[in-house]
Amino acid sequence: MPGIRSAADDEAVPFDPFELKDVVSGKIRDPYPKLRELLRESPVHTGRIDLGEGGEIGDPTTPAPVTVFGFDEVVSVLRDNETYSSSVYEDVMGMVMGRTILQMDEPEHRSIRALVASSFRSKMLERWEEDLVALVVNELIDSFSDRGRSDLVRDVTFNFPVQVIARILGLPRADYPRFQRWALEVTSVAANWERGMAASAALRDYFVDVMAERRAAPGDDLISDLVRAEVDGKHLSDEEICSFLRLLLPAGVETTYRASGSLLLALLRDRAQFDALHADRSLYPQAFEEVLRWEPPVTVILRRATRDTELAGVAIEEGADIALMIGAANRDERKYADPDRYDMFRTQRQHVGFGFGVHVCLGMHLARMESRVAINTLFDRLGPFTLDPEAEPPHIEGLAFRSPLSLPVVFGAR
Ligand code: HEM
């Protein structure tokens, strides 16, 4: 992209990745009372919606925007991917990411997803668990384990998913700092368009070179998998691989870091649940799924109506943009008892934190595995850590993306 530079082009610029940590989140602390009020009025609303504290949903420039709050209604939309198209993401993300599976409809989506999916099956991920994810987390913990205190967001959760992706892609270690910078700049494109677009172009050039290397000398990494992938005689083009790899940055980094932070905060605030998981790690799957219900890192996803239709008695016009409020649906009191409580022992565990239907999160097994390794390693290395009584109590904030921005803890039992 002529004339525009990513700051990462100049490696002399000192860079603290943490500077960019909250640029995409917004500041709302607790949108849930307002979301509940709106859901009680109706599970589906039309027009612009004011969430208070400066938060708004429904782009007034598009025809008749619709917002869906109810669990069953969100699932109905995601199930009917002919009436509700994902092409809406073209406008938002297409220019930055290129054409990705997120914005494709069937049958194109099915054929491209089939080509990338095999690397993300849980069985395939086992190869990365010990040598790669555990290694990243242990290295991060090494940098503060003798201090007796830490901000776990700054020291661990914010950093590990991007390093895991870099390793999964088999990138050379020396490239990690600029890769992390590009990743953050692309993810925060809404805050700085030119910088995000420049990083997107830089990533493309970088990945084109790596792909050429992997074609010549394949390895045990995701880029080698993607250049080799074949379904029914079809391969991915370089452009398709580049777009997919760029999508992994916002899709896989921003989300996993936030989910891990919210899980840690939920546990640190409730000693009985912390101790239960510390003592019995087989509870991890339910502890993690419950955090995705209670505080999904991505609280809203989008669709566009392909024809005039109707949902819960509300008319929807062809072309209308539809915001699906995952955060509200996951706390729908028609489905969950005491929905505002984080409770890993609840019996109703179904949620839409990973979406639903044909576009359900491709990286969900990776996200589960990464967070499990991070939490287990923290438990094993730090012992039963607690919130730092001398620090400001942390809280979760954000609108489209939510999580704690700090997690000050003390440890020292061992
Ligand atoms: C806790 C962590 C994560 C959460 C909460 C999450 C959430 C989501 C959601 C809600 C969607 C559906 C979007 C839609 O239908 O509009 C999605 C799709 C997707 N996610 Fe994740 N995600 C997480 C981690 C990851 C990871 C680690 C990766 C890969 C490295 C990943 C890759 C993807 C991809 C490629 C899609 C698009 C799938 C498609 O369109 O067919 N995600 N994710």
Coordinates of C-alpha atoms and ligand atoms in Angstrom, one line a residue:
M1 CA 0.0 0.0 0.0
P2 CA 2.0 3.0 -1.2
G3 CA 2.4 6.0 1.1
I4 CA 1.1 4.3 4.2
R5 CA 3.4 2.5 6.6
S6 CA 2.8 0.2 9.4
A7 CA 4.8 1.2 12.5
A8 CA 6.2 -2.3 12.4
D9 CA 8.0 -1.4 9.2
D10 CA 10.4 0.6 11.4
E11 CA 11.6 -1.9 13.8
A12 CA 13.6 0.7 15.7
V13 CA 10.3 2.1 17.1
P14 CA 10.0 0.7 20.7
F15 CA 6.7 -1.1 21.1
D16 CA 4.8 -2.2 24.1
P17 CA 1.9 -4.3 22.7
F18 CA -0.1 -3.5 25.8
E19 CA -0.5 0.0 24.5
L20 CA -3.0 -1.3 22.0
K21 CA -4.9 -3.6 24.3
D22 CA -8.2 -1.8 24.8
V23 CA -8.6 0.0 21.6
V24 CA -11.4 -2.2 20.3
S25 CA -13.5 -2.7 23.3
G26 CA -15.4 0.5 24.4
K27 CA -15.8 1.3 28.1
I28 CA -19.2 0.0 29.2
R29 CA -18.9 -1.9 32.5
D30 CA -22.3 -3.5 32.8
P31 CA -24.6 -3.5 29.7
Y32 CA -26.6 -6.5 31.0
P33 CA -29.4 -4.7 33.0
K34 CA -30.2 -2.6 29.9
L35 CA -30.0 -5.7 27.6
R36 CA -32.4 -7.6 29.9
E37 CA -34.8 -4.6 29.9
L38 CA -34.8 -4.6 26.1
L39 CA -35.3 -8.4 25.9
R40 CA -38.2 -8.3 28.3
E41 CA -39.8 -5.7 26.1
S42 CA -39.3 -7.8 23.0
P43 CA -36.7 -10.4 21.9
V44 CA -36.4 -8.5 18.5
H45 CA -36.2 -4.7 18.1
T46 CA -35.9 -2.5 15.0
G47 CA -34.2 0.9 14.7
R48 CA -31.2 2.3 16.6
I49 CA -30.8 1.2 20.2
D50 CA -29.2 3.3 22.9
L51 CA -27.4 1.1 25.5
G52 CA -26.4 3.9 27.8
E53 CA -22.8 4.9 28.7
G54 CA -22.2 5.9 25.1
G55 CA -23.1 2.5 23.6
E56 CA -25.3 2.2 20.5
I57 CA -26.4 -0.6 18.2
G58 CA -27.9 -0.4 14.8
D59 CA -26.2 1.6 12.0
P60 CA -28.7 4.4 11.2
T61 CA -27.3 4.6 7.6
T62 CA -28.5 1.1 6.7
P63 CA -32.1 0.3 6.0
A64 CA -34.2 -0.7 9.0
P65 CA -31.5 -2.2 11.3
V66 CA -32.7 -5.1 13.5
T67 CA -31.3 -6.2 16.9
V68 CA -32.0 -9.7 18.3
F69 CA -31.8 -10.3 22.0
G70 CA -33.5 -13.6 22.7
F71 CA -31.7 -16.9 22.8
D72 CA -34.2 -18.9 20.7
E73 CA -34.4 -16.0 18.2
V74 CA -30.6 -15.8 17.8
V75 CA -30.5 -19.5 17.2
S76 CA -33.3 -19.3 14.6
V77 CA -31.4 -16.7 12.6
L78 CA -28.1 -18.6 12.7
R79 CA -29.9 -21.8 11.7
D80 CA -31.5 -20.2 8.6
N81 CA -28.4 -19.1 6.7
E82 CA -30.3 -18.7 3.5
T83 CA -32.6 -16.0 4.8
Y84 CA -29.8 -14.4 6.9
S85 CA -26.6 -14.0 5.0
S86 CA -23.0 -13.5 6.3
S87 CA -22.2 -11.2 3.4
V88 CA -22.7 -8.2 5.8
Y89 CA -19.1 -8.8 6.9
E90 CA -17.9 -7.8 3.4
D91 CA -18.5 -4.1 4.2
V92 CA -17.0 -4.3 7.7
M93 CA -14.1 -6.7 7.4
G94 CA -13.6 -7.5 3.7
M95 CA -11.3 -4.5 3.0
V96 CA -9.0 -5.4 5.8
M97 CA -9.0 -9.2 5.8
G98 CA -9.7 -9.9 2.1
R99 CA -12.4 -12.4 1.2
T100 CA -12.7 -14.8 4.2
I101 CA -15.0 -17.7 5.2
L102 CA -16.7 -15.4 7.7
Q103 CA -18.4 -13.4 5.0
M104 CA -19.1 -16.3 2.6
D105 CA -22.5 -18.0 2.1
E106 CA -23.1 -21.5 0.8
P107 CA -21.9 -23.3 -1.2
E108 CA -18.7 -21.3 -1.4
H109 CA -18.4 -21.2 2.4
R110 CA -18.7 -25.0 2.7
S111 CA -16.0 -25.7 0.2
I112 CA -13.4 -23.3 1.6
R113 CA -14.2 -24.2 5.2
A114 CA -13.7 -27.9 4.3
L115 CA -10.2 -27.1 3.1
V116 CA -9.1 -25.3 6.3
A117 CA -11.1 -27.3 8.8
S118 CA -9.0 -30.5 9.2
S119 CA -6.1 -28.6 11.0
F120 CA -8.6 -27.4 13.6
R121 CA -10.0 -30.8 14.6
S122 CA -9.3 -31.5 18.3
K123 CA -7.3 -34.6 17.4
M124 CA -5.0 -32.6 15.2
L125 CA -4.4 -30.0 18.0
E126 CA -2.9 -32.6 20.3
R127 CA 0.4 -32.2 18.4
W128 CA 0.6 -28.6 19.5
E129 CA -0.5 -28.9 23.2
E130 CA 2.7 -29.8 25.0
D131 CA 5.5 -28.7 22.8
L132 CA 3.9 -25.5 21.8
V133 CA 1.1 -24.1 23.9
A134 CA 2.5 -25.2 27.3
L135 CA 5.9 -23.9 26.2
V136 CA 4.6 -20.4 25.5
V137 CA 2.7 -20.2 28.8
N138 CA 5.7 -21.5 30.8
E139 CA 8.0 -19.0 29.2
L140 CA 5.6 -16.2 30.1
I141 CA 5.3 -17.3 33.7
D142 CA 9.1 -17.6 34.0
S143 CA 9.3 -13.8 33.5
F144 CA 7.4 -13.1 36.8
S145 CA 7.3 -16.3 38.9
D146 CA 9.9 -15.0 41.4
R147 CA 8.1 -11.7 42.0
G148 CA 5.2 -13.0 44.0
R149 CA 2.7 -10.7 42.2
S150 CA 1.6 -10.2 38.7
D151 CA -1.0 -8.5 36.5
L152 CA -2.1 -11.7 34.7
V153 CA -3.5 -9.8 31.8
R154 CA -0.3 -8.0 31.0
D155 CA 2.0 -10.9 31.9
V156 CA 0.0 -13.9 30.5
T157 CA -3.5 -13.7 28.9
F158 CA -2.8 -10.8 26.6
N159 CA 0.4 -12.3 25.2
F160 CA -0.1 -16.0 24.9
P161 CA -2.7 -16.4 22.1
V162 CA -0.7 -14.4 19.5
Q163 CA 2.4 -16.3 20.4
V164 CA 0.5 -19.6 20.1
I165 CA -0.7 -18.5 16.6
A166 CA 2.9 -17.5 15.6
R167 CA 4.2 -20.9 16.6
I168 CA 1.3 -22.8 15.0
L169 CA 2.2 -20.9 11.8
G170 CA 5.8 -22.0 12.3
L171 CA 7.1 -18.4 12.1
P172 CA 10.8 -17.8 13.1
R173 CA 11.1 -16.5 16.6
A174 CA 12.9 -13.3 15.5
D175 CA 9.7 -12.3 13.6
Y176 CA 7.4 -12.5 16.7
P177 CA 7.6 -8.8 17.7
R178 CA 6.6 -7.5 14.3
F179 CA 4.0 -10.2 13.8
Q180 CA 2.4 -9.3 17.2
R181 CA 2.4 -5.7 16.2
W182 CA 0.7 -6.3 12.8
A183 CA -1.8 -8.6 14.5
L184 CA -2.8 -5.9 17.0
E185 CA -2.9 -3.2 14.3
V186 CA -5.1 -5.3 12.1
T187 CA -7.4 -6.1 15.0
S188 CA -7.7 -2.5 16.0
V189 CA -8.4 -1.2 12.5
A190 CA -11.6 0.5 13.7
A191 CA -9.5 2.7 15.9
N192 CA -6.9 3.6 13.2
W193 CA -7.9 2.7 9.7
E194 CA -4.7 3.6 7.9
R195 CA -2.5 1.8 10.3
G196 CA -4.7 -1.3 10.2
M197 CA -4.7 -1.3 6.4
A198 CA -1.0 -0.9 6.2
A199 CA -0.5 -3.8 8.6
S200 CA -2.9 -5.9 6.5
A201 CA -0.8 -5.2 3.4
A202 CA 2.4 -6.0 5.3
L203 CA 1.0 -9.3 6.6
R204 CA 0.0 -10.2 3.0
D205 CA 3.6 -9.6 1.7
Y206 CA 5.0 -11.5 4.7
F207 CA 2.7 -14.5 4.3
V208 CA 3.3 -14.7 0.5
D209 CA 7.0 -15.2 1.2
V210 CA 6.4 -17.8 4.0
M211 CA 4.0 -19.7 1.7
A212 CA 6.7 -20.0 -1.0
E213 CA 9.1 -21.3 1.6
R214 CA 6.6 -23.9 2.8
R215 CA 5.8 -25.1 -0.7
A216 CA 9.5 -25.7 -1.2
A217 CA 10.1 -27.3 2.2
P218 CA 6.9 -28.3 4.1
G219 CA 6.9 -28.6 7.8
D220 CA 4.6 -29.6 10.7
D221 CA 2.8 -26.2 10.8
L222 CA -0.5 -24.7 9.8
I223 CA 0.8 -22.8 6.7
S224 CA 2.3 -26.1 5.4
D225 CA -1.1 -27.8 6.0
L226 CA -2.9 -25.1 4.1
V227 CA -0.7 -25.1 1.0
R228 CA -1.1 -28.9 0.9
A229 CA -4.8 -29.0 1.7
E230 CA -7.0 -30.7 -1.0
V231 CA -10.7 -31.6 -1.0
D232 CA -12.2 -33.1 -4.2
G233 CA -9.1 -32.1 -6.2
K234 CA -9.4 -28.4 -5.1
H235 CA -6.6 -26.5 -3.4
L236 CA -6.6 -23.1 -1.8
S237 CA -5.1 -20.2 -3.8
D238 CA -2.4 -17.9 -2.2
E239 CA -5.0 -15.2 -1.9
E240 CA -7.4 -17.5 0.0
I241 CA -4.7 -18.7 2.3
C242 CA -3.6 -15.1 3.0
S243 CA -7.1 -14.0 3.8
F244 CA -7.7 -16.9 6.1
L245 CA -4.4 -16.4 8.0
R246 CA -5.2 -12.7 8.5
L247 CA -8.7 -13.6 9.8
L248 CA -7.1 -15.8 12.4
L249 CA -5.6 -12.8 14.1
P250 CA -8.7 -11.0 15.2
A251 CA -10.7 -14.2 15.4
G252 CA -8.2 -16.2 17.4
V253 CA -6.2 -13.7 19.4
E254 CA -8.6 -11.1 20.7
T255 CA -11.2 -13.7 21.7
T256 CA -9.0 -16.2 23.5
Y257 CA -7.1 -13.6 25.5
R258 CA -10.4 -12.1 26.6
A259 CA -12.1 -15.5 27.5
S260 CA -9.1 -16.6 29.6
G261 CA -9.1 -13.3 31.5
S262 CA -12.8 -13.4 32.2
L263 CA -12.5 -17.0 33.4
L264 CA -9.7 -16.1 35.8
L265 CA -11.7 -13.1 37.1
A266 CA -14.8 -15.2 37.6
L267 CA -12.7 -17.8 39.6
L268 CA -10.8 -15.2 41.6
R269 CA -14.0 -13.6 42.7
D270 CA -15.5 -16.9 43.9
R271 CA -13.1 -18.8 46.0
A272 CA -15.2 -22.0 46.2
Q273 CA -15.3 -22.3 42.4
F274 CA -11.6 -21.5 42.2
D275 CA -10.7 -24.2 44.8
A276 CA -13.1 -26.7 43.1
L277 CA -11.3 -26.3 39.8
H278 CA -7.8 -26.2 41.3
A279 CA -8.5 -29.5 43.1
D280 CA -10.3 -31.2 40.2
R281 CA -9.1 -30.2 36.7
S282 CA -11.7 -32.4 35.0
L283 CA -14.1 -29.6 35.8
Y284 CA -12.3 -27.4 33.3
P285 CA -14.6 -28.0 30.3
Q286 CA -17.7 -26.8 32.2
A287 CA -15.8 -23.9 33.8
F288 CA -14.8 -22.7 30.4
E289 CA -18.1 -23.1 28.6
E290 CA -19.8 -21.3 31.5
V291 CA -17.5 -18.3 31.0
L292 CA -18.5 -18.2 27.3
R293 CA -22.1 -18.1 28.4
W294 CA -21.7 -15.6 31.2
E295 CA -19.2 -13.2 29.6
P296 CA -18.8 -14.0 25.9
P297 CA -15.7 -12.2 24.6
V298 CA -17.6 -11.3 21.4
T299 CA -21.0 -10.0 22.4
V300 CA -22.5 -9.3 19.0
I301 CA -22.3 -10.9 15.5
L302 CA -24.0 -9.7 12.3
R303 CA -26.1 -11.0 9.5
R304 CA -28.1 -9.4 6.6
A305 CA -31.6 -10.4 5.5
T306 CA -31.7 -11.7 1.9
R307 CA -35.5 -11.3 1.6
D308 CA -38.5 -9.8 3.5
T309 CA -39.2 -11.9 6.5
E310 CA -40.4 -12.0 10.1
L311 CA -39.0 -12.9 13.4
A312 CA -40.9 -13.1 16.7
G313 CA -43.7 -11.1 15.1
V314 CA -41.3 -8.3 13.9
A315 CA -41.2 -7.6 10.2
I316 CA -37.6 -7.6 8.7
E317 CA -37.0 -5.9 5.3
E318 CA -34.8 -7.4 2.6
G319 CA -31.3 -5.9 3.0
A320 CA -31.7 -5.1 6.7
D321 CA -28.6 -5.5 8.8
I322 CA -29.2 -7.7 11.9
A323 CA -27.2 -7.5 15.1
L324 CA -27.3 -10.7 17.1
M325 CA -26.7 -10.0 20.7
I326 CA -24.9 -13.1 21.9
G327 CA -24.3 -11.5 25.3
A328 CA -28.0 -10.9 25.8
A329 CA -29.0 -14.3 24.5
N330 CA -26.6 -16.1 26.8
R331 CA -28.3 -14.5 29.8
D332 CA -31.9 -14.9 28.5
E333 CA -33.9 -15.5 31.7
R334 CA -36.4 -17.6 29.8
K335 CA -33.6 -20.2 29.4
Y336 CA -31.2 -19.8 32.3
A337 CA -31.9 -19.6 36.1
D338 CA -30.0 -16.8 37.8
P339 CA -28.4 -15.9 34.5
D340 CA -26.1 -13.2 35.9
R341 CA -24.3 -15.6 38.1
Y342 CA -21.1 -17.4 36.9
D343 CA -21.8 -21.0 38.0
M344 CA -19.7 -23.8 36.5
F345 CA -22.1 -26.3 38.1
R346 CA -25.3 -25.1 36.3
T347 CA -27.1 -27.8 34.4
Q348 CA -28.1 -25.7 31.4
R349 CA -24.8 -25.2 29.6
Q350 CA -25.8 -24.6 26.0
H351 CA -24.7 -21.1 24.8
V352 CA -24.0 -19.2 21.7
G353 CA -20.6 -17.8 22.7
F354 CA -19.0 -19.6 19.8
G355 CA -21.9 -18.8 17.5
F356 CA -24.1 -21.5 16.0
G357 CA -24.8 -23.2 12.7
V358 CA -22.5 -23.4 9.6
H359 CA -20.3 -20.5 10.8
V360 CA -19.8 -21.8 14.3
C361 CA -16.3 -21.0 15.5
L362 CA -13.7 -23.0 13.6
G363 CA -11.2 -22.4 16.4
M364 CA -13.3 -23.5 19.3
H365 CA -11.2 -26.6 20.1
L366 CA -8.0 -24.6 19.9
A367 CA -9.5 -21.9 22.1
R368 CA -10.6 -24.5 24.7
M369 CA -7.2 -26.3 24.6
E370 CA -5.2 -23.0 24.8
S371 CA -7.1 -21.7 27.8
R372 CA -7.0 -25.0 29.6
V373 CA -3.2 -25.2 29.2
A374 CA -2.9 -21.6 30.4
I375 CA -5.1 -22.1 33.5
N376 CA -3.6 -25.4 34.4
T377 CA -0.1 -24.1 34.1
L378 CA -0.9 -21.1 36.2
F379 CA -2.4 -23.3 38.9
D380 CA 0.6 -25.6 38.8
R381 CA 3.2 -23.0 38.8
L382 CA 1.7 -20.3 41.1
G383 CA -0.3 -22.4 43.6
P384 CA -3.6 -20.9 44.9
F385 CA -3.1 -17.3 43.9
T386 CA -5.6 -14.6 45.0
L387 CA -6.5 -11.0 43.9
D388 CA -4.0 -8.5 45.1
P389 CA -5.7 -6.8 48.2
E390 CA -3.6 -3.7 47.6
A391 CA -4.6 -3.2 44.0
E392 CA -7.8 -1.7 42.5
P393 CA -10.3 -4.5 42.2
P394 CA -10.4 -5.5 38.5
H395 CA -13.6 -5.4 36.5
I396 CA -14.8 -6.5 33.1
E397 CA -15.6 -3.8 30.5
G398 CA -16.4 -3.3 26.8
L399 CA -19.3 -3.6 24.5
A400 CA -18.6 -5.5 21.3
F401 CA -15.6 -7.2 23.0
R402 CA -15.5 -7.7 26.8
S403 CA -13.0 -8.8 29.4
P404 CA -10.9 -7.5 32.3
L405 CA -8.1 -5.2 31.4
S406 CA -6.1 -6.1 34.4
L407 CA -5.9 -9.0 36.9
P408 CA -3.6 -8.1 39.8
V409 CA -2.8 -11.2 41.8
V410 CA -0.5 -12.3 44.6
F411 CA 1.0 -15.7 45.1
G412 CA 3.7 -17.3 47.1
A413 CA 2.4 -20.5 48.6
R414 CA 5.2 -22.3 46.8
Ligands
HEM1 C1 -12.8 -18.1 23.2 C2 -12.4 -17.9 22.0 C3 -13.2 -17.6 20.8 C4 -14.5 -17.2 20.7 C5 -15.4 -16.7 21.8 C6 -14.9 -17.2 19.3 C7 -16.1 -16.8 18.8 C8 -16.5 -16.9 17.5 C9 -17.8 -16.7 17.0 C10 -19.0 -16.1 17.8 C11 -17.8 -17.0 15.7 C12 -19.0 -16.9 14.7 C13 -19.1 -15.6 13.9 C14 -20.3 -15.5 13.1 O1 -21.1 -16.5 12.9 O2 -20.6 -14.4 12.6 C15 -16.5 -17.4 15.3 C16 -16.1 -17.8 14.0 C17 -14.8 -18.1 13.7 N1 -13.7 -18.3 14.6 FE1 -13.8 -18.1 16.6 N2 -13.8 -17.6 18.6 C18 -12.8 -17.9 19.5 C19 -11.5 -18.5 19.2 C20 -11.1 -18.7 17.9 C21 -9.8 -19.2 17.6 C22 -8.7 -19.6 18.6 C23 -9.7 -19.3 16.2 C24 -8.6 -19.7 15.3 C25 -7.3 -19.6 15.6 C26 -11.0 -18.9 15.7 C27 -11.3 -18.8 14.3 C28 -12.6 -18.6 13.9 C29 -12.9 -18.6 12.5 C30 -12.0 -18.9 11.3 C31 -14.3 -18.3 12.4 C32 -15.1 -18.2 11.1 C33 -15.8 -19.5 10.8 C34 -16.8 -19.5 9.6 O3 -17.2 -18.4 9.2 O4 -17.1 -20.6 9.1 N3 -11.8 -18.5 16.7 N4 -15.7 -17.4 16.4

